[in-house]
PDB file of C-alpha atoms in Angstrom:
ATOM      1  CA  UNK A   1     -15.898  82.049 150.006  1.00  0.00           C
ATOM      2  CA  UNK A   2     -15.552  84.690 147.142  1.00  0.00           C
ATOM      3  CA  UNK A   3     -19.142  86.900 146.823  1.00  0.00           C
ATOM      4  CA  UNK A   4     -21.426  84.189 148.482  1.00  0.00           C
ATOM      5  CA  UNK A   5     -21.892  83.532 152.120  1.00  0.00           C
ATOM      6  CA  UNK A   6     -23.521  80.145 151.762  1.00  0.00           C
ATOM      7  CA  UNK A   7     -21.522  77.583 152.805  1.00  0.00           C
ATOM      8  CA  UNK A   8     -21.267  74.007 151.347  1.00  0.00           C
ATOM      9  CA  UNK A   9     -22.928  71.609 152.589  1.00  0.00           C
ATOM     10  CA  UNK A  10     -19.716  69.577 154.061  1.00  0.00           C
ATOM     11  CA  UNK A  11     -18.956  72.820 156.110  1.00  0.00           C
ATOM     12  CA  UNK A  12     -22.407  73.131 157.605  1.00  0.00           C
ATOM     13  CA  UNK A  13     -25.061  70.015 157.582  1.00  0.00           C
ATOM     14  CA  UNK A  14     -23.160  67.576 156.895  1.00  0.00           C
ATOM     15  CA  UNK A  15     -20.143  69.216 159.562  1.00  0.00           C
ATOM     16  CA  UNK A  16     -20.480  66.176 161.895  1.00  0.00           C
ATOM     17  CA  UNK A  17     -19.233  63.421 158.753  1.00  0.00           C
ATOM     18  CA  UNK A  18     -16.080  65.632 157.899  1.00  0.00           C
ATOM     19  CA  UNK A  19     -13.657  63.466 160.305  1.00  0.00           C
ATOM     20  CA  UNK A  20     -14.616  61.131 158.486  1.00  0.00           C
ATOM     21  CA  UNK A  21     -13.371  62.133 154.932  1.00  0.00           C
ATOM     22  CA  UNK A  22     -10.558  64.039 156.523  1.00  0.00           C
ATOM     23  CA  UNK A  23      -8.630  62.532 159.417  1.00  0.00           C
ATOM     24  CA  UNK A  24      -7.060  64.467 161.999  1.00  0.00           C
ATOM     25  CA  UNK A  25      -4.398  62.152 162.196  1.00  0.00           C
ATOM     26  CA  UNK A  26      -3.401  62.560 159.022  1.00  0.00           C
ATOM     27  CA  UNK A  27      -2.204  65.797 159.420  1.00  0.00           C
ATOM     28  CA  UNK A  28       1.017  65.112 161.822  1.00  0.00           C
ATOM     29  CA  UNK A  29       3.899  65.131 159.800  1.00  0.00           C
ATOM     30  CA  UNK A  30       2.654  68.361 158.007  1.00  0.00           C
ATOM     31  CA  UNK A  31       1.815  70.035 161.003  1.00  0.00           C
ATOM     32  CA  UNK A  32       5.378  69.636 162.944  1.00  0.00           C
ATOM     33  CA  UNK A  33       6.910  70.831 159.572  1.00  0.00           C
ATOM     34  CA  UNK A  34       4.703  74.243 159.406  1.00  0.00           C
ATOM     35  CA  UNK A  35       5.745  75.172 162.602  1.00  0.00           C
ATOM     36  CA  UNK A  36       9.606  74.172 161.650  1.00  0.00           C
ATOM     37  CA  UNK A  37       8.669  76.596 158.796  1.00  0.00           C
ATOM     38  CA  UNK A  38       7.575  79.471 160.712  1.00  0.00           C
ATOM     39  CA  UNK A  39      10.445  78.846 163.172  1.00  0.00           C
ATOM     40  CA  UNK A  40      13.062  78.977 160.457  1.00  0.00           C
ATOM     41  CA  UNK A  41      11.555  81.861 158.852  1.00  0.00           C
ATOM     42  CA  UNK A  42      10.639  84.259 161.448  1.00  0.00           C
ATOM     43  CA  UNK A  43      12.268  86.406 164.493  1.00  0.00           C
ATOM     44  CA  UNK A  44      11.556  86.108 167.968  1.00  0.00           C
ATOM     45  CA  UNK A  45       8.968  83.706 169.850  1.00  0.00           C
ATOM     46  CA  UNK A  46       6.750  81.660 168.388  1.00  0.00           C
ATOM     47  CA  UNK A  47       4.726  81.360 170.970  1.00  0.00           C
ATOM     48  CA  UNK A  48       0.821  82.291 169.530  1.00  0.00           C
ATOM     49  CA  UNK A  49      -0.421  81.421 166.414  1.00  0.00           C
ATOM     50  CA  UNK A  50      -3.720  82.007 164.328  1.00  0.00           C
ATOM     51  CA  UNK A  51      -5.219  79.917 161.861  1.00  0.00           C
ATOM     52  CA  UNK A  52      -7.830  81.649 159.694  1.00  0.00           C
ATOM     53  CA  UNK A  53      -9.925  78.885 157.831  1.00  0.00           C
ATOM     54  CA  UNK A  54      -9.079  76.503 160.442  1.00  0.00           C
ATOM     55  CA  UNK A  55     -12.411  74.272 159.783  1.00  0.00           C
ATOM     56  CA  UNK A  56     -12.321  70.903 161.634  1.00  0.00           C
ATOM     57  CA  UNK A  57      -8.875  71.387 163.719  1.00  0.00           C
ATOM     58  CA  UNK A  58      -6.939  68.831 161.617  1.00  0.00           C
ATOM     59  CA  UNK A  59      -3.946  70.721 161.681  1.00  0.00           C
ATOM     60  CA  UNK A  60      -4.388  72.150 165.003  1.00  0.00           C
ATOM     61  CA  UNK A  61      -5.172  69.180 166.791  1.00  0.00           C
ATOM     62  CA  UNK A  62      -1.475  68.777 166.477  1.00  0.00           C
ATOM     63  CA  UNK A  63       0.718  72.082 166.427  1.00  0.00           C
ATOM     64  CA  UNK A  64      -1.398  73.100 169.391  1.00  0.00           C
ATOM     65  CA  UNK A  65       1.441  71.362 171.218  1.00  0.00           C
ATOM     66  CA  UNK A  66       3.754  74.180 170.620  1.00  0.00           C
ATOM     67  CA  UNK A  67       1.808  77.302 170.404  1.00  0.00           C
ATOM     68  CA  UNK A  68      -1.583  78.465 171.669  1.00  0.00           C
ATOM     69  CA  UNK A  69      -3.482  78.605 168.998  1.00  0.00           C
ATOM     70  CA  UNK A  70      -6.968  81.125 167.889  1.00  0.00           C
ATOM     71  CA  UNK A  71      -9.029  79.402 165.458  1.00  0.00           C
ATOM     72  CA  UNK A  72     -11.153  80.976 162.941  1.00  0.00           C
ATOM     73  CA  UNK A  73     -13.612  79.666 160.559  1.00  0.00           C
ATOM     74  CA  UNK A  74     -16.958  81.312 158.884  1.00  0.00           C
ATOM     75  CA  UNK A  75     -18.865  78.240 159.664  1.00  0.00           C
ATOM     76  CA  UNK A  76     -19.939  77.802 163.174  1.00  0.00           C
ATOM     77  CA  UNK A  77     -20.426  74.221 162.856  1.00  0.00           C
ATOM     78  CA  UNK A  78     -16.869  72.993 161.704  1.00  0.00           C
ATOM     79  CA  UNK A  79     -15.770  75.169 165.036  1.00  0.00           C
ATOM     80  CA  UNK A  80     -17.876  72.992 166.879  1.00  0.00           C
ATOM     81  CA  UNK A  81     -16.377  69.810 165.685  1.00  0.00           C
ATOM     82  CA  UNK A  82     -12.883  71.466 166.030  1.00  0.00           C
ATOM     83  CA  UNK A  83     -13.794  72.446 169.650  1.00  0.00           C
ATOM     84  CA  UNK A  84     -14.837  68.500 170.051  1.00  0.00           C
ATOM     85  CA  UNK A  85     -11.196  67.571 169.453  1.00  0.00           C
ATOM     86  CA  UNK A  86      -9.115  70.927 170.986  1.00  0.00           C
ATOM     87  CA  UNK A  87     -10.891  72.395 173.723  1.00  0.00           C
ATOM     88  CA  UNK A  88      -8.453  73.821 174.808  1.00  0.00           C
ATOM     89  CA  UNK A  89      -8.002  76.299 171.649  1.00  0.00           C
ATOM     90  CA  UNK A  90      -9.520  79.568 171.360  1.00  0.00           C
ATOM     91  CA  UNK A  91     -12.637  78.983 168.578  1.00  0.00           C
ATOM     92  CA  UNK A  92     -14.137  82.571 166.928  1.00  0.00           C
ATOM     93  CA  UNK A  93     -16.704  82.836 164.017  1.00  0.00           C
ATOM     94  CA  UNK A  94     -15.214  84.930 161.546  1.00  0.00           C
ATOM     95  CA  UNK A  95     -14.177  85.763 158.009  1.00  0.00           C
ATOM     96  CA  UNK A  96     -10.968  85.857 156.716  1.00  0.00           C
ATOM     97  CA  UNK A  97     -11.617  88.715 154.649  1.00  0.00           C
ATOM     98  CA  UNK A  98     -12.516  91.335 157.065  1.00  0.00           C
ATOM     99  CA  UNK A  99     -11.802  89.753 160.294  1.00  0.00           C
ATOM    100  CA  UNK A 100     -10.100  92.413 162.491  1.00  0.00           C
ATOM    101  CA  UNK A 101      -9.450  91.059 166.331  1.00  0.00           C
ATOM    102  CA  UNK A 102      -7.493  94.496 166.835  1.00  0.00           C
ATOM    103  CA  UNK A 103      -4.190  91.912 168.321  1.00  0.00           C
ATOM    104  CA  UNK A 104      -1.164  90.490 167.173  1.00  0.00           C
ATOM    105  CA  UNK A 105       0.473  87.059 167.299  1.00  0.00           C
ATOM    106  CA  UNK A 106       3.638  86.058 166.459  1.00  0.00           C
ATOM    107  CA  UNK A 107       2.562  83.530 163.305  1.00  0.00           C
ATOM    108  CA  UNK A 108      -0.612  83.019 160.831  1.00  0.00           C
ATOM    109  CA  UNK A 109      -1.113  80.392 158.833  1.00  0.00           C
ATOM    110  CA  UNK A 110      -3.864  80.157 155.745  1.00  0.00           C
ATOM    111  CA  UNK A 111      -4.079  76.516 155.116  1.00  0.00           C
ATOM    112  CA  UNK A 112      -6.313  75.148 152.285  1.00  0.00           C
ATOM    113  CA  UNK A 113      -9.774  77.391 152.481  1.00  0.00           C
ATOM    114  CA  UNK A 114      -7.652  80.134 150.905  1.00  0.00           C
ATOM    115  CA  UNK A 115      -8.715  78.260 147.892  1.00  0.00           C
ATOM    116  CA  UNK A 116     -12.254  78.941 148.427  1.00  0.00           C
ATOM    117  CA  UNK A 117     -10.645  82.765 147.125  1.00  0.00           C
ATOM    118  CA  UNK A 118     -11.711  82.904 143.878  1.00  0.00           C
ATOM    119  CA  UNK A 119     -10.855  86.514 143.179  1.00  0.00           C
ATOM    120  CA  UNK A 120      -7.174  88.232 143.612  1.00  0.00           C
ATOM    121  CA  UNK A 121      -9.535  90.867 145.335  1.00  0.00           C
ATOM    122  CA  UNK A 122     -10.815  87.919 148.187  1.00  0.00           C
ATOM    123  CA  UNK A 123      -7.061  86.539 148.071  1.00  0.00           C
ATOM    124  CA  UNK A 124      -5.721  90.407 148.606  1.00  0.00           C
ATOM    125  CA  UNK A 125      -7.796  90.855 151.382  1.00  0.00           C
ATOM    126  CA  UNK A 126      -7.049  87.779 153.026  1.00  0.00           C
ATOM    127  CA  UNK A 127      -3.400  88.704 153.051  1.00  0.00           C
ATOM    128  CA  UNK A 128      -4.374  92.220 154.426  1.00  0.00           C
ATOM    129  CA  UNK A 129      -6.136  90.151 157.135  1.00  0.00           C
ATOM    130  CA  UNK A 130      -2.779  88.401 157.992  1.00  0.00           C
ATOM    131  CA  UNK A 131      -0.754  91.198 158.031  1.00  0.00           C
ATOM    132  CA  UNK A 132      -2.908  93.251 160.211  1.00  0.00           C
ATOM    133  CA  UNK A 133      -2.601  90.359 162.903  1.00  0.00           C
ATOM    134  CA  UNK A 134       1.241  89.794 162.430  1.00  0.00           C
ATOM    135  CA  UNK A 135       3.325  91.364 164.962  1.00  0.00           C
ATOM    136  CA  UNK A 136       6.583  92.578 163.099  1.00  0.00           C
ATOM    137  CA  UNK A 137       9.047  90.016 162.581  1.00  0.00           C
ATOM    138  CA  UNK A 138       5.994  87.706 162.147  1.00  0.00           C
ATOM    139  CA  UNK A 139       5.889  84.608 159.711  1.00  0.00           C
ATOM    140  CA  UNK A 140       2.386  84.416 157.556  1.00  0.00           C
ATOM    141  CA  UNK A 141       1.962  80.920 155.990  1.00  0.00           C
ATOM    142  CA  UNK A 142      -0.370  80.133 153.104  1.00  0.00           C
ATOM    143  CA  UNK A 143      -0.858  76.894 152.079  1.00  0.00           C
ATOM    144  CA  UNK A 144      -2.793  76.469 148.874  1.00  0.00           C
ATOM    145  CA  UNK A 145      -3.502  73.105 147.101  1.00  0.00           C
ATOM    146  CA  UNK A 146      -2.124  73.820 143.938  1.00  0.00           C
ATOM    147  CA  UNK A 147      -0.616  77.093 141.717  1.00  0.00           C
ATOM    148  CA  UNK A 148      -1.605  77.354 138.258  1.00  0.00           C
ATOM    149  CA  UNK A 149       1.679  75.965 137.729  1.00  0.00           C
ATOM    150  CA  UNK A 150       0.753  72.712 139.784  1.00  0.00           C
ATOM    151  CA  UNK A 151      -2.753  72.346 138.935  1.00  0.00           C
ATOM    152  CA  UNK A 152      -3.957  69.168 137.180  1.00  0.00           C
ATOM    153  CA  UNK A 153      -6.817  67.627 137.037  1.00  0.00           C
ATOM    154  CA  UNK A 154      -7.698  64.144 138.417  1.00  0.00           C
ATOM    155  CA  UNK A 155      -9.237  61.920 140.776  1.00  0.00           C
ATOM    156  CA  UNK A 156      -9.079  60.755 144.534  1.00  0.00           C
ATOM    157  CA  UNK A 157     -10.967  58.995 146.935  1.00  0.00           C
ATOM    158  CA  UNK A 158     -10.843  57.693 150.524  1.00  0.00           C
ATOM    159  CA  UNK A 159     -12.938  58.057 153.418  1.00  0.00           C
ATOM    160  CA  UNK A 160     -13.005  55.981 157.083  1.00  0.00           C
ATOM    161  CA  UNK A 161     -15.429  54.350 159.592  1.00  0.00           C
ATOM    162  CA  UNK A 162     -16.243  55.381 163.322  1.00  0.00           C
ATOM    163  CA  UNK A 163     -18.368  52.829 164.730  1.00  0.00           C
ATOM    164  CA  UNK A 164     -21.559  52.553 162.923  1.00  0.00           C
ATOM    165  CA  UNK A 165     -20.737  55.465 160.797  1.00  0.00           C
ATOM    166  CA  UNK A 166     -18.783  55.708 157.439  1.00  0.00           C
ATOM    167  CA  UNK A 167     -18.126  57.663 154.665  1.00  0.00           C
ATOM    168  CA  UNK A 168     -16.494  57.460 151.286  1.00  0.00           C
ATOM    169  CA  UNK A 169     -16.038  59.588 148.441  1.00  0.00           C
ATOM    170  CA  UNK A 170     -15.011  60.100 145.224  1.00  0.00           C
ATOM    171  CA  UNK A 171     -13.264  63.538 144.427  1.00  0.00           C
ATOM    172  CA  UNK A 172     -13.017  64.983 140.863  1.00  0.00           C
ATOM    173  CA  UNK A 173     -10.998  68.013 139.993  1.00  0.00           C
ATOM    174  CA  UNK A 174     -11.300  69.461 136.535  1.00  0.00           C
ATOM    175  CA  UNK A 175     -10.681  72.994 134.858  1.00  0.00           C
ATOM    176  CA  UNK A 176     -13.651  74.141 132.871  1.00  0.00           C
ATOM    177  CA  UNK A 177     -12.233  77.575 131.786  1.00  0.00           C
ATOM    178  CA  UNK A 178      -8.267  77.663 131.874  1.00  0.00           C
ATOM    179  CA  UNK A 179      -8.823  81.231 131.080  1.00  0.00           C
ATOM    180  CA  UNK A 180     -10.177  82.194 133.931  1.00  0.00           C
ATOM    181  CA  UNK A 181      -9.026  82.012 138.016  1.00  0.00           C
ATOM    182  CA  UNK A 182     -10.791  79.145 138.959  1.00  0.00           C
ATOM    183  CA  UNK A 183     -11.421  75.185 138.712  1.00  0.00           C
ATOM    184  CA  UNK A 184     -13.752  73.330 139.894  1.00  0.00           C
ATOM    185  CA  UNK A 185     -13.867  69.761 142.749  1.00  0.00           C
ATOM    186  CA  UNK A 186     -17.124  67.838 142.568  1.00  0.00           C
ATOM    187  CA  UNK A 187     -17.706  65.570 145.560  1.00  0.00           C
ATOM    188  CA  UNK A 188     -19.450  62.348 145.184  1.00  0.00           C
ATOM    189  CA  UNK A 189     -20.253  61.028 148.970  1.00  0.00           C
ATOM    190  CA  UNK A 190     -21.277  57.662 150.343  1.00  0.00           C
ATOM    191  CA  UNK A 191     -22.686  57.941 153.958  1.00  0.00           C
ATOM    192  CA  UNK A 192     -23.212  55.294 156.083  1.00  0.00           C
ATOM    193  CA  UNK A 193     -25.262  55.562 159.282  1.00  0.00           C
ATOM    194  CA  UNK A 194     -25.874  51.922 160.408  1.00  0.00           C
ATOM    195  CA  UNK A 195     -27.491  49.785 157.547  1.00  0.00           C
ATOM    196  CA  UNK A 196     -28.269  53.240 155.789  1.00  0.00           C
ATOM    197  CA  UNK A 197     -26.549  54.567 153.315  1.00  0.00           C
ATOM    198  CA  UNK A 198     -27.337  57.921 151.376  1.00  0.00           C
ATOM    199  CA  UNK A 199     -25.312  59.437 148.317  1.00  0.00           C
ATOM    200  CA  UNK A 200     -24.767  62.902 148.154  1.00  0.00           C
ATOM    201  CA  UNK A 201     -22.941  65.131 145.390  1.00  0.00           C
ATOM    202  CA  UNK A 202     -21.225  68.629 146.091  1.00  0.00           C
ATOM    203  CA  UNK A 203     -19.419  70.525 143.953  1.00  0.00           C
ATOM    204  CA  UNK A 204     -16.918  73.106 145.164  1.00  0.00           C
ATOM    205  CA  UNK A 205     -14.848  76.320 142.927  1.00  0.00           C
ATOM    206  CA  UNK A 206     -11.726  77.388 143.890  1.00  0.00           C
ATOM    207  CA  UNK A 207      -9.515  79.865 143.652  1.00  0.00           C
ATOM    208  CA  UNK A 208      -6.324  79.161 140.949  1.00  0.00           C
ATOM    209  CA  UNK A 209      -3.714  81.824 140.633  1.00  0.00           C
ATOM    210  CA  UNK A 210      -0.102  81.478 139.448  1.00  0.00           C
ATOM    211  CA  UNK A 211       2.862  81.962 141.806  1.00  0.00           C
ATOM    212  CA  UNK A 212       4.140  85.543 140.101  1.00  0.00           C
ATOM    213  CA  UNK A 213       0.290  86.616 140.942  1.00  0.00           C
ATOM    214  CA  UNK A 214       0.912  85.276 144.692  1.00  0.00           C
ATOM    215  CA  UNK A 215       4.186  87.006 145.174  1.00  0.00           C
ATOM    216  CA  UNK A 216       3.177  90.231 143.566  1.00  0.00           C
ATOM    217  CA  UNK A 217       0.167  90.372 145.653  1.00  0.00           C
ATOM    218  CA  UNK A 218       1.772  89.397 148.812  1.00  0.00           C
ATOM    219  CA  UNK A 219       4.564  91.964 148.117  1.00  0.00           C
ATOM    220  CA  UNK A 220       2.363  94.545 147.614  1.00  0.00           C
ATOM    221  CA  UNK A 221       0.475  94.163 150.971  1.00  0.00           C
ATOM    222  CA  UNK A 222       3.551  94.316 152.461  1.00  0.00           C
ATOM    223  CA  UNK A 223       5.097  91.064 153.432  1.00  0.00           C
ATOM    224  CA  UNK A 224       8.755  90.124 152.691  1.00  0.00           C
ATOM    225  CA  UNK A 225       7.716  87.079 151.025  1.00  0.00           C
ATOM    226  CA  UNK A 226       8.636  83.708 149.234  1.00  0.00           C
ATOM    227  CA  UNK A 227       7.378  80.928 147.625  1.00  0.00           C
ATOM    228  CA  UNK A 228       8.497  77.116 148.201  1.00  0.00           C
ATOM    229  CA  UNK A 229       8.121  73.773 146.214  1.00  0.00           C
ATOM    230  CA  UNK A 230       8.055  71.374 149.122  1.00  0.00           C
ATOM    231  CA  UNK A 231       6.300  67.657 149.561  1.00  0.00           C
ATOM    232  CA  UNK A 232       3.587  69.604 151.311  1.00  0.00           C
ATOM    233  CA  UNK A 233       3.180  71.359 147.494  1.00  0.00           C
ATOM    234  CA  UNK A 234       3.375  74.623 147.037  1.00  0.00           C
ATOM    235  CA  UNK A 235       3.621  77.207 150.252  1.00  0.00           C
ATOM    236  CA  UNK A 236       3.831  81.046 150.595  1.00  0.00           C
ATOM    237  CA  UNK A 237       5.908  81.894 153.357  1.00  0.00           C
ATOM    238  CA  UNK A 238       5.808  85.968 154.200  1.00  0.00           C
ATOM    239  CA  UNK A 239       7.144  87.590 156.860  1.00  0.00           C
ATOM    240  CA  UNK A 240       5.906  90.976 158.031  1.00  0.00           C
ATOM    241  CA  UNK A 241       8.880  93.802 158.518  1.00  0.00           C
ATOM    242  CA  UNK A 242      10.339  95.412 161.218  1.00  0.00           C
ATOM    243  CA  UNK A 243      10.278  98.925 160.961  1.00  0.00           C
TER     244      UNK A 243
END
């Protein structure tokens, strides 16, 4: 998160509900294409992989399959519920900002808490981040929600059971200030624990920055890098250089 270490509430007390608003099976089809991806674009193995921002383990849960996988996420308790559901992963506390684990692996992906980057300085140094733990020939993914070219504001909502637990919530995306790099996602939640239920509101700012912005900034951290329109939206895929 850009210039303020306090996580939301969904990342921290609230850690334990986010299956529940976010299945991990969900993420299957997008998974087995990222990797496709990073096999497509890259040279050499792909054989280790680290996700910074990995939160819950949604997408790990199933590329893990393929590739042994780090995990990295500021908040210690979305690690936890990742480690609930892929032990056998490696789980660190970190920032994806400064985080420096002084060793390489052949791919890193940046899924969607890059758009907790609300600066092009916290997005810069998030790419710096990736290419210091790219071996060369290495395929960086980054996976935002939207570009400024994509955004548009709306609604959503979902949510599932587990027993005598359930959540639901209503999402709702606006831009306050088109002028400026960010937007803003309140979060209306319904929580269900037994015959109690409890409504909660968060509201969360990301990051928005067009695609020229991306590429320049990607280029000049020194990737090889290109953008893609896909059904997963908009990707980033940069490759670090031999030589």
């Amino acid at each position: 998160m850009d210039d303020d270490d306090e996580l939301p509430p969904l990342y921290t007390r609230r850690a334990a509900w986010f299956h529940l608003l976010t299945a991990p099976a969900d993420y299957a089809s997008e998974a087995a294409e990222l990797v496709r991806i990073i096999r497509e674009a890259g040279s050499g193995p792909l054989a280790t992989l680290l996700e910074l921002g990995a939160g819950g383990g949604n997408m790990a849960s199933h590329y893990k399959r393929d590739v042994a996988a780090t995990l990295v996420d500021l908040s210690p308790s979305m690690l936890a519920l990742s480690h609930s559901i892929n032990p056998e992963c490696e789980h660190l506390v970190g920032d994806m900002r400064t985080l420096r684990l002084g060793r390489s692996f052949d791919a890193v992906l940046v899924h969607d808490a890059v758009m907790y980057m609300t600066s092009a300085e916290a997005l810069r140094a998030v790419m710096q981040t990736a290419l210091a733990h790219l071996r060369p020939g290495g395929v960086a993914v980054f996976a935002p929600d939207c570009t400024r070219e994509t955004f548009a504001p709306g609604t959503a909502h979902g949510g599932d059971d587990d027993g005598e637990r359930g959540l639901r919530y209503l999402e709702w995306t606006v831009d306050p200030d088109p002028e400026d790099s960010t937007y803003t996602v309140d979060f209306a939640l319904l929580l269900r624990d037994g015959d109690e239920v409890v409504c909660e509101h968060e509201r969360h700012t990301y990051g928005l920055f067009s695609r020229g912005e991306w590429l320049d900034m990607l280029e000049e951290t020194g990737f090889r890098a290109q953008a893609r329109e896909t059904d997963l939206g908009p990707l980033f895929v940069a490759v670090r250089p031999r030589g």
